[in-house]
Coordinates of C-alpha atoms and ligand atoms in Angstrom, one line a residue:
X95 CA -21.1 -41.9 19.1
X96 CA -23.2 -39.1 18.0
X97 CA -22.2 -35.8 19.6
X98 CA -24.8 -34.0 21.5
X99 CA -25.6 -30.4 20.6
X100 CA -24.7 -29.5 24.2
X101 CA -21.2 -30.8 23.7
X102 CA -20.9 -29.1 20.3
X103 CA -21.9 -25.8 21.8
X104 CA -19.4 -26.3 24.6
X105 CA -16.7 -26.9 22.0
X106 CA -17.7 -23.9 19.8
X107 CA -17.7 -21.7 22.9
X108 CA -14.3 -22.9 23.9
X109 CA -12.9 -22.1 20.4
X110 CA -14.4 -18.6 20.4
X111 CA -13.8 -17.6 24.1
X112 CA -10.7 -19.5 25.1
X113 CA -9.2 -20.0 21.7
X114 CA -9.4 -16.9 19.6
X115 CA -10.9 -14.9 22.5
X116 CA -13.1 -12.6 20.4
X117 CA -13.4 -9.1 22.0
X118 CA -16.4 -6.9 21.7
X119 CA -16.4 -4.9 18.5
X120 CA -14.1 -7.2 16.6
X121 CA -14.7 -8.6 13.1
X122 CA -14.3 -12.3 12.7
X123 CA -13.2 -14.2 9.6
X124 CA -14.2 -17.9 9.8
X125 CA -12.8 -20.4 7.4
X126 CA -14.7 -23.7 7.3
X127 CA -15.8 -26.4 4.9
X128 CA -19.3 -26.3 3.5
X129 CA -19.8 -29.8 4.9
X130 CA -19.5 -28.3 8.4
X131 CA -22.2 -25.7 8.0
X132 CA -24.1 -26.8 11.1
X133 CA -21.1 -26.4 13.3
X134 CA -20.3 -23.1 11.5
X135 CA -23.6 -21.8 12.7
X136 CA -22.8 -22.6 16.3
X137 CA -19.4 -20.9 16.0
X138 CA -20.9 -17.8 14.3
X139 CA -23.5 -17.5 17.1
X140 CA -20.8 -17.8 19.8
X141 CA -18.8 -15.1 18.1
X142 CA -21.8 -12.7 18.2
X143 CA -22.5 -13.6 21.8
X144 CA -18.9 -12.7 22.5
X145 CA -19.6 -9.3 21.0
X146 CA -18.3 -9.7 17.4
X147 CA -19.3 -6.8 15.2
X148 CA -19.5 -8.9 12.1
X149 CA -18.7 -12.5 11.2
X150 CA -17.5 -13.3 7.6
X151 CA -17.2 -16.8 6.4
X152 CA -14.8 -18.3 3.8
X153 CA -16.4 -21.6 2.8
X154 CA -14.0 -24.2 1.5
X155 CA -14.6 -27.6 -0.2
X156 CA -12.3 -30.5 -0.8
X157 CA -14.5 -31.6 -3.8
X158 CA -14.3 -28.2 -5.4
X159 CA -10.6 -28.0 -4.9
X160 CA -10.1 -31.5 -6.5
X161 CA -12.2 -30.5 -9.5
X162 CA -10.3 -27.3 -9.9
X163 CA -6.9 -29.2 -9.9
X164 CA -8.3 -31.8 -12.2
X165 CA -9.8 -29.6 -14.9
X166 CA -8.5 -26.0 -14.6
X167 CA -5.2 -25.0 -16.2
X168 CA -2.2 -24.2 -13.9
X169 CA -2.0 -20.5 -14.9
X170 CA -5.7 -20.0 -14.1
X171 CA -5.3 -21.7 -10.7
X172 CA -2.1 -19.8 -10.0
X173 CA -3.6 -16.3 -10.6
X174 CA -4.6 -14.3 -7.6
X175 CA -7.5 -12.2 -8.9
X176 CA -7.8 -8.5 -8.0
X177 CA -10.8 -9.1 -5.7
X178 CA -8.9 -11.8 -3.8
X179 CA -6.0 -9.4 -3.3
X180 CA -8.4 -6.6 -2.2
X181 CA -9.9 -9.0 0.4
X182 CA -6.5 -9.6 1.9
X183 CA -5.7 -5.9 1.8
X184 CA -9.0 -5.3 3.7
X185 CA -7.9 -7.8 6.3
X186 CA -4.7 -5.8 6.9
X187 CA -6.9 -2.9 7.8
X188 CA -9.7 -4.7 9.8
X189 CA -7.2 -7.1 11.5
X190 CA -10.1 -9.6 12.1
X191 CA -10.0 -12.5 14.5
X192 CA -9.4 -15.5 12.3
X193 CA -10.9 -18.9 13.0
X194 CA -9.9 -21.9 10.9
X195 CA -11.9 -25.1 11.3
X196 CA -10.0 -27.9 9.6
X197 CA -11.7 -31.0 8.4
X198 CA -9.8 -31.8 5.2
X199 CA -9.7 -35.2 3.5
X200 CA -6.0 -36.0 3.7
X201 CA -6.3 -37.7 0.3
X202 CA -8.3 -34.9 -1.4
X203 CA -5.7 -34.3 -4.0
X204 CA -4.1 -37.7 -4.3
X205 CA -3.2 -38.6 -7.9
X206 CA -2.9 -34.9 -8.9
X207 CA 0.5 -34.0 -10.3
X208 CA 2.5 -32.7 -7.3
X209 CA 4.3 -30.3 -9.7
X210 CA 1.0 -28.6 -10.5
X211 CA 0.0 -28.3 -6.8
X212 CA 3.4 -26.9 -5.7
X213 CA 3.6 -24.5 -8.6
X214 CA 0.1 -23.2 -7.9
X215 CA 0.8 -22.8 -4.2
X216 CA 4.1 -21.2 -5.0
X217 CA 2.8 -18.4 -7.2
X218 CA -0.3 -17.8 -5.0
X219 CA 1.7 -17.6 -1.8
X220 CA 4.2 -15.2 -3.4
X221 CA 1.3 -12.7 -4.0
X222 CA -0.4 -13.2 -0.7
X223 CA 2.8 -13.2 1.4
X224 CA 3.1 -9.4 1.9
X225 CA -0.4 -9.3 3.2
X226 CA 0.1 -12.2 5.5
X227 CA 3.3 -10.5 6.8
X228 CA 1.3 -7.3 7.4
X229 CA -1.2 -9.0 9.7
X230 CA 1.3 -11.4 11.3
X231 CA 1.5 -10.8 15.1
X232 CA -1.2 -8.2 14.9
X233 CA -4.4 -10.2 15.1
X234 CA -5.9 -13.1 17.1
X235 CA -6.3 -16.5 15.4
X236 CA -7.1 -20.1 16.2
X237 CA -7.0 -23.4 14.3
X238 CA -9.4 -26.1 15.5
X239 CA -10.8 -29.2 13.9
X240 CA -14.1 -30.9 13.1
X241 CA -14.3 -34.4 11.7
X242 CA -15.4 -35.0 8.1
X243 CA -16.5 -38.4 6.7
X244 CA -13.5 -38.8 4.5
X245 CA -11.0 -37.6 7.1
X246 CA -12.5 -40.0 9.6
X247 CA -12.4 -42.9 7.2
X248 CA -8.7 -42.2 6.5
X249 CA -8.0 -42.5 10.3
X250 CA -10.2 -45.5 10.9
X251 CA -10.7 -47.4 7.6
X252 CA -12.4 -50.4 9.2
X253 CA -14.5 -48.7 11.8
X254 CA -18.3 -48.7 11.7
X255 CA -18.6 -45.2 13.2
X256 CA -15.3 -43.6 12.0
X257 CA -16.7 -40.1 12.4
X258 CA -17.7 -40.8 16.0
X259 CA -14.3 -42.2 16.8
X260 CA -12.6 -39.1 15.4
X261 CA -15.0 -36.8 17.3
X262 CA -14.1 -38.7 20.5
X263 CA -10.4 -38.2 19.8
X264 CA -10.7 -34.6 18.9
X265 CA -12.8 -33.7 22.0
X266 CA -10.3 -35.7 24.2
X267 CA -7.3 -33.7 22.8
X268 CA -9.1 -30.4 23.3
X269 CA -10.2 -31.4 26.8
X270 CA -14.0 -31.2 26.3
X271 CA -16.2 -33.8 28.0
X272 CA -19.9 -33.8 29.0
X273 CA -19.3 -32.8 32.6
X274 CA -15.9 -31.0 32.8
X275 CA -15.0 -27.4 32.9
X276 CA -12.8 -27.1 29.8
X277 CA -11.9 -23.5 30.6
X278 CA -10.3 -24.5 33.9
X279 CA -8.5 -27.4 32.3
X280 CA -7.1 -25.2 29.6
X281 CA -5.9 -22.8 32.3
X282 CA -4.0 -25.6 34.1
X283 CA -2.6 -26.9 30.9
X284 CA -1.4 -23.5 29.6
X285 CA 0.1 -22.8 33.0
X286 CA 2.2 -26.0 32.8
X287 CA 3.4 -25.1 29.3
X288 CA 4.3 -21.6 30.4
X289 CA 6.3 -23.0 33.4
X290 CA 8.3 -25.2 31.1
X291 CA 8.9 -22.4 28.6
X292 CA 10.1 -20.2 31.4
X293 CA 12.6 -22.8 32.5
X294 CA 13.9 -23.2 29.0
X295 CA 14.2 -19.4 28.7
X296 CA 16.1 -19.3 32.0
X297 CA 18.6 -21.9 30.7
X298 CA 19.6 -19.7 27.7
X299 CA 20.7 -22.8 25.7
X300 CA 23.0 -22.0 22.8
X301 CA 22.3 -25.3 21.0
X302 CA 20.3 -28.5 21.3
X303 CA 21.6 -32.0 20.6
X304 CA 19.2 -34.7 19.5
X305 CA 19.8 -38.5 19.5
X306 CA 17.7 -41.6 19.1
X307 CA 18.3 -45.2 18.1
X308 CA 16.4 -44.7 14.8
X309 CA 19.3 -42.7 13.4
X310 CA 18.5 -39.2 14.5
X311 CA 21.8 -37.5 15.4
X312 CA 21.4 -33.8 15.1
X313 CA 22.6 -30.5 16.5
X314 CA 20.9 -27.2 16.0
X315 CA 22.0 -23.7 17.2
X316 CA 19.6 -21.4 18.9
X317 CA 19.4 -17.6 18.5
X318 CA 20.8 -15.8 21.5
X319 CA 17.8 -14.1 23.3
X320 CA 15.1 -15.9 21.2
X321 CA 12.3 -17.0 23.5
X322 CA 10.7 -20.4 23.9
X323 CA 6.9 -20.0 23.6
X324 CA 3.9 -22.2 23.9
X325 CA 0.2 -22.4 24.4
X326 CA -1.0 -18.8 24.1
X327 CA 0.0 -15.4 22.9
X328 CA -1.1 -11.8 23.3
X329 CA -2.4 -9.6 20.5
X330 CA -0.1 -6.6 21.1
X331 CA -2.8 -4.2 19.8
X332 CA -5.5 -5.0 22.5
X333 CA -3.7 -7.4 24.9
X334 CA -6.2 -10.2 24.2
X335 CA -4.7 -13.6 25.2
X336 CA -5.4 -16.2 22.5
X337 CA -4.5 -19.8 21.9
X338 CA -3.7 -20.3 18.2
X339 CA -3.8 -24.1 18.1
X340 CA -6.4 -26.3 19.7
X341 CA -5.1 -28.8 20.7
X342 CA -1.7 -27.5 21.6
X343 CA 1.0 -29.4 23.6
X344 CA 4.2 -27.8 22.2
X345 CA 6.8 -25.4 23.3
X346 CA 8.6 -24.0 20.4
X347 CA 11.2 -21.5 19.2
X348 CA 12.8 -20.6 15.9
X349 CA 16.4 -21.8 15.6
X350 CA 19.2 -20.1 13.9
X351 CA 18.5 -20.5 10.2
X352 CA 21.5 -22.0 8.5
X353 CA 23.1 -23.4 11.6
X354 CA 22.4 -27.1 12.1
X355 CA 24.1 -30.3 11.3
X356 CA 23.2 -34.0 11.1
X357 CA 20.2 -36.2 10.4
X358 CA 16.6 -36.1 11.6
X359 CA 14.6 -39.2 11.2
X360 CA 10.8 -38.8 11.0
X361 CA 8.7 -41.0 13.3
X362 CA 5.4 -40.4 11.7
X363 CA 4.1 -39.9 8.1
X364 CA 3.6 -36.4 6.9
X365 CA 0.5 -35.2 5.0
X366 CA 1.6 -32.3 2.7
X367 CA -0.6 -30.7 0.1
X368 CA -3.0 -33.6 0.7
X369 CA -0.4 -36.2 -0.2
X370 CA 1.6 -38.5 2.1
X371 CA 5.3 -38.6 2.7
X372 CA 6.3 -41.5 4.9
X373 CA 9.4 -43.3 6.2
X374 CA 11.7 -40.4 5.7
X375 CA 14.8 -38.7 7.0
X376 CA 16.5 -35.4 6.2
X377 CA 20.2 -34.7 6.4
X378 CA 21.5 -31.1 7.0
X379 CA 24.9 -29.6 6.3
X380 CA 25.7 -26.0 7.1
X381 CA 22.1 -25.5 8.1
X382 CA 20.6 -26.7 4.8
X383 CA 18.9 -29.9 3.9
X384 CA 21.3 -31.5 1.5
X385 CA 19.7 -34.8 1.1
X386 CA 16.5 -36.6 2.0
X387 CA 15.2 -40.2 1.7
X388 CA 11.6 -41.2 1.8
X389 CA 10.0 -44.7 1.4
X390 CA 6.9 -42.9 0.1
X391 CA 6.7 -39.5 -1.5
X392 CA 10.4 -39.0 -2.3
X393 CA 9.6 -36.7 -5.2
X394 CA 7.2 -34.7 -3.1
X395 CA 9.7 -34.3 -0.3
X396 CA 12.3 -33.1 -2.7
X397 CA 9.9 -30.5 -4.2
X398 CA 9.0 -29.3 -0.7
X399 CA 12.6 -28.7 0.2
X400 CA 13.1 -26.7 -3.0
X401 CA 9.9 -24.6 -2.8
X402 CA 12.1 -21.6 -2.5
X403 CA 15.6 -20.6 -1.5
X404 CA 15.1 -21.0 2.2
X405 CA 12.6 -23.9 2.3
X406 CA 15.7 -26.1 3.0
X407 CA 16.3 -24.5 6.3
X408 CA 14.6 -24.9 9.7
X409 CA 12.1 -22.3 11.0
X410 CA 11.0 -24.1 14.1
X411 CA 12.0 -26.6 16.8
X412 CA 9.3 -27.8 19.2
X413 CA 9.3 -29.9 22.3
X414 CA 6.3 -32.2 23.1
X415 CA 6.5 -35.0 25.6
X416 CA 5.3 -38.4 24.4
X417 CA 2.5 -38.4 27.1
X418 CA 0.6 -35.9 25.0
X419 CA -3.1 -36.8 24.7
X420 CA -2.6 -36.7 20.9
X421 CA 0.0 -39.4 21.2
X422 CA -2.1 -41.3 23.7
X423 CA -4.9 -41.5 21.1
X424 CA -2.5 -43.9 19.4
X425 CA -3.4 -43.3 15.7
X426 CA -2.2 -40.9 13.0
X427 CA -4.6 -38.0 12.4
X428 CA -3.1 -37.1 9.0
X429 CA -3.4 -33.5 10.1
X430 CA -0.5 -31.4 11.3
X431 CA -2.6 -29.6 13.9
X432 CA -2.9 -32.9 15.8
X433 CA 0.2 -34.9 14.6
X434 CA 2.6 -32.1 15.5
X435 CA 1.2 -32.1 19.0
X436 CA 2.0 -35.8 19.4
X437 CA 5.7 -35.5 19.9
X438 CA 8.9 -33.4 19.3
X439 CA 9.1 -31.9 15.9
X440 CA 11.0 -29.5 13.6
X441 CA 9.6 -27.4 10.7
X442 CA 11.2 -26.6 7.4
X443 CA 10.6 -23.1 6.2
X444 CA 9.2 -19.9 7.8
X445 CA 10.3 -19.1 11.3
X446 CA 8.5 -16.9 13.9
X447 CA 10.0 -13.4 14.3
X448 CA 7.8 -12.9 17.4
X449 CA 10.2 -15.1 19.4
X450 CA 12.8 -12.4 19.1
X451 CA 12.8 -9.5 21.7
X452 CA 10.7 -6.8 20.0
X453 CA 10.2 -9.2 17.1
X454 CA 6.7 -8.1 16.3
X455 CA 8.1 -4.7 15.2
X456 CA 10.8 -6.2 12.9
X457 CA 10.3 -6.5 9.2
X458 CA 10.8 -9.9 7.7
X459 CA 14.2 -8.9 6.4
X460 CA 15.3 -7.5 9.8
X461 CA 14.3 -10.8 11.4
X462 CA 16.1 -12.8 8.8
X463 CA 19.3 -10.9 9.5
X464 CA 18.9 -12.0 13.1
X465 CA 18.6 -15.7 12.1
X466 CA 14.8 -16.2 11.6
X467 CA 14.2 -18.2 8.5
X468 CA 11.7 -17.0 5.9
X469 CA 10.0 -19.1 3.2
X470 CA 6.6 -19.6 1.6
X471 CA 6.4 -23.0 3.4
X472 CA 6.3 -24.0 7.0
X473 CA 6.1 -27.8 7.2
X474 CA 6.3 -29.6 10.6
X475 CA 7.7 -33.2 10.7
X476 CA 7.8 -35.4 13.8
X477 CA 11.1 -36.6 15.2
X478 CA 10.0 -37.5 18.8
X479 CA 11.0 -41.1 19.0
X480 CA 10.2 -43.0 22.2
X481 CA 13.9 -43.0 23.1
X482 CA 14.7 -39.5 22.0
X483 CA 17.1 -37.6 24.2
X484 CA 17.8 -33.9 23.9
X485 CA 20.6 -32.1 25.6
X486 CA 20.9 -28.3 25.9
X487 CA 24.2 -26.6 25.7
X488 CA 24.7 -23.7 28.1
X489 CA 26.9 -20.7 27.1
X490 CA 29.6 -21.9 29.5
X491 CA 29.7 -25.3 27.8
X492 CA 27.8 -27.4 30.3
X493 CA 25.3 -29.9 29.0
X494 CA 21.8 -30.1 30.6
X495 CA 19.4 -33.0 30.0
X496 CA 16.2 -31.6 28.5
X497 CA 14.5 -34.8 27.2
X498 CA 15.1 -38.4 28.1
X499 CA 13.1 -41.3 26.5
X500 CA 10.9 -38.9 24.6
X501 CA 9.8 -36.9 27.6
X502 CA 10.9 -34.1 30.0
X503 CA 14.1 -35.1 31.8
X504 CA 12.8 -33.4 35.0
Ligands
ZN601 ZN1 5.1 -26.6 15.9

């Protein structure tokens, strides 16, 4: 399948108008691989048509990144140069719309010492984090995808037209076809998610209990008053409604950091820092991951959990029914944007302060006091087994079925 320019334009327009929702006079910061320069041109044009004042592009390259990790010293890669910091600082003033088009080769860094990768990420993130905190909840952003040859080959190693197959899947999950009205379909989809989120909020569950036959047996406490959210959000500065992830199927909240017990068994491999962790489970005690087992990537998983003091605690729990179109595609995308929308998941690391009432105005420290985890990592892993059941505990002690057999109980 070769994708027609008409379809590509439709997709680019959806990302710009329905996804990040560029408003007249806004600056746009686009992050995209050099390999995707043709699609970048379509996105840039759509941004200007939507009234963008200026579109800046951060070009990325898997090849460059691999060469850097192969040849450059760790301290050189770890250093955030003054101009890089100035650029982030500028962003805290401009508050641009940010568009990220992912197309990464999941194996781009395979064979590189995981210690080197995590050390570089750790020191760079530490410098960048204050700036990221400063724009958090104050700008519109969207992550969407575009196939690349290597990514497609990873998903479909034996296919003749791997890229075509990946395109087909991506467009299916973002609800773009030749003759549909994707804007109307996204409206219906986001309405459904909002309805479920409203129900969860009305239940005011104090905790959730997870069970499935693969060994998942887990309880997590929720923060009183913290909201379940999904699909879209509003930029509080201009009221623009944007959809940060395309596709998106999840309804999520941040649980009480440090208050969970039991074992979560992953049902899909995880691609982290371009390396694979597979066949794994994580056991929590007093809210902290105290042990983990992986058939593949044990060392990497251990590193991840120890990235900083709070990387061992949860920052997110998310509900996704197994009927999700991502799951229906029936293959692993090796990309969190898709794989986390296949089924229920949890994330280690940073939580979302905006789920708290007035959360946007809280500092990270204030949010932490209220139970929102903070860390330099945020890594989603899938726990949505086909027979997963989840019960919600109400403040009066009654139990309400939330999920049965991997999908909404009602
Ligand atoms: Zn999530």
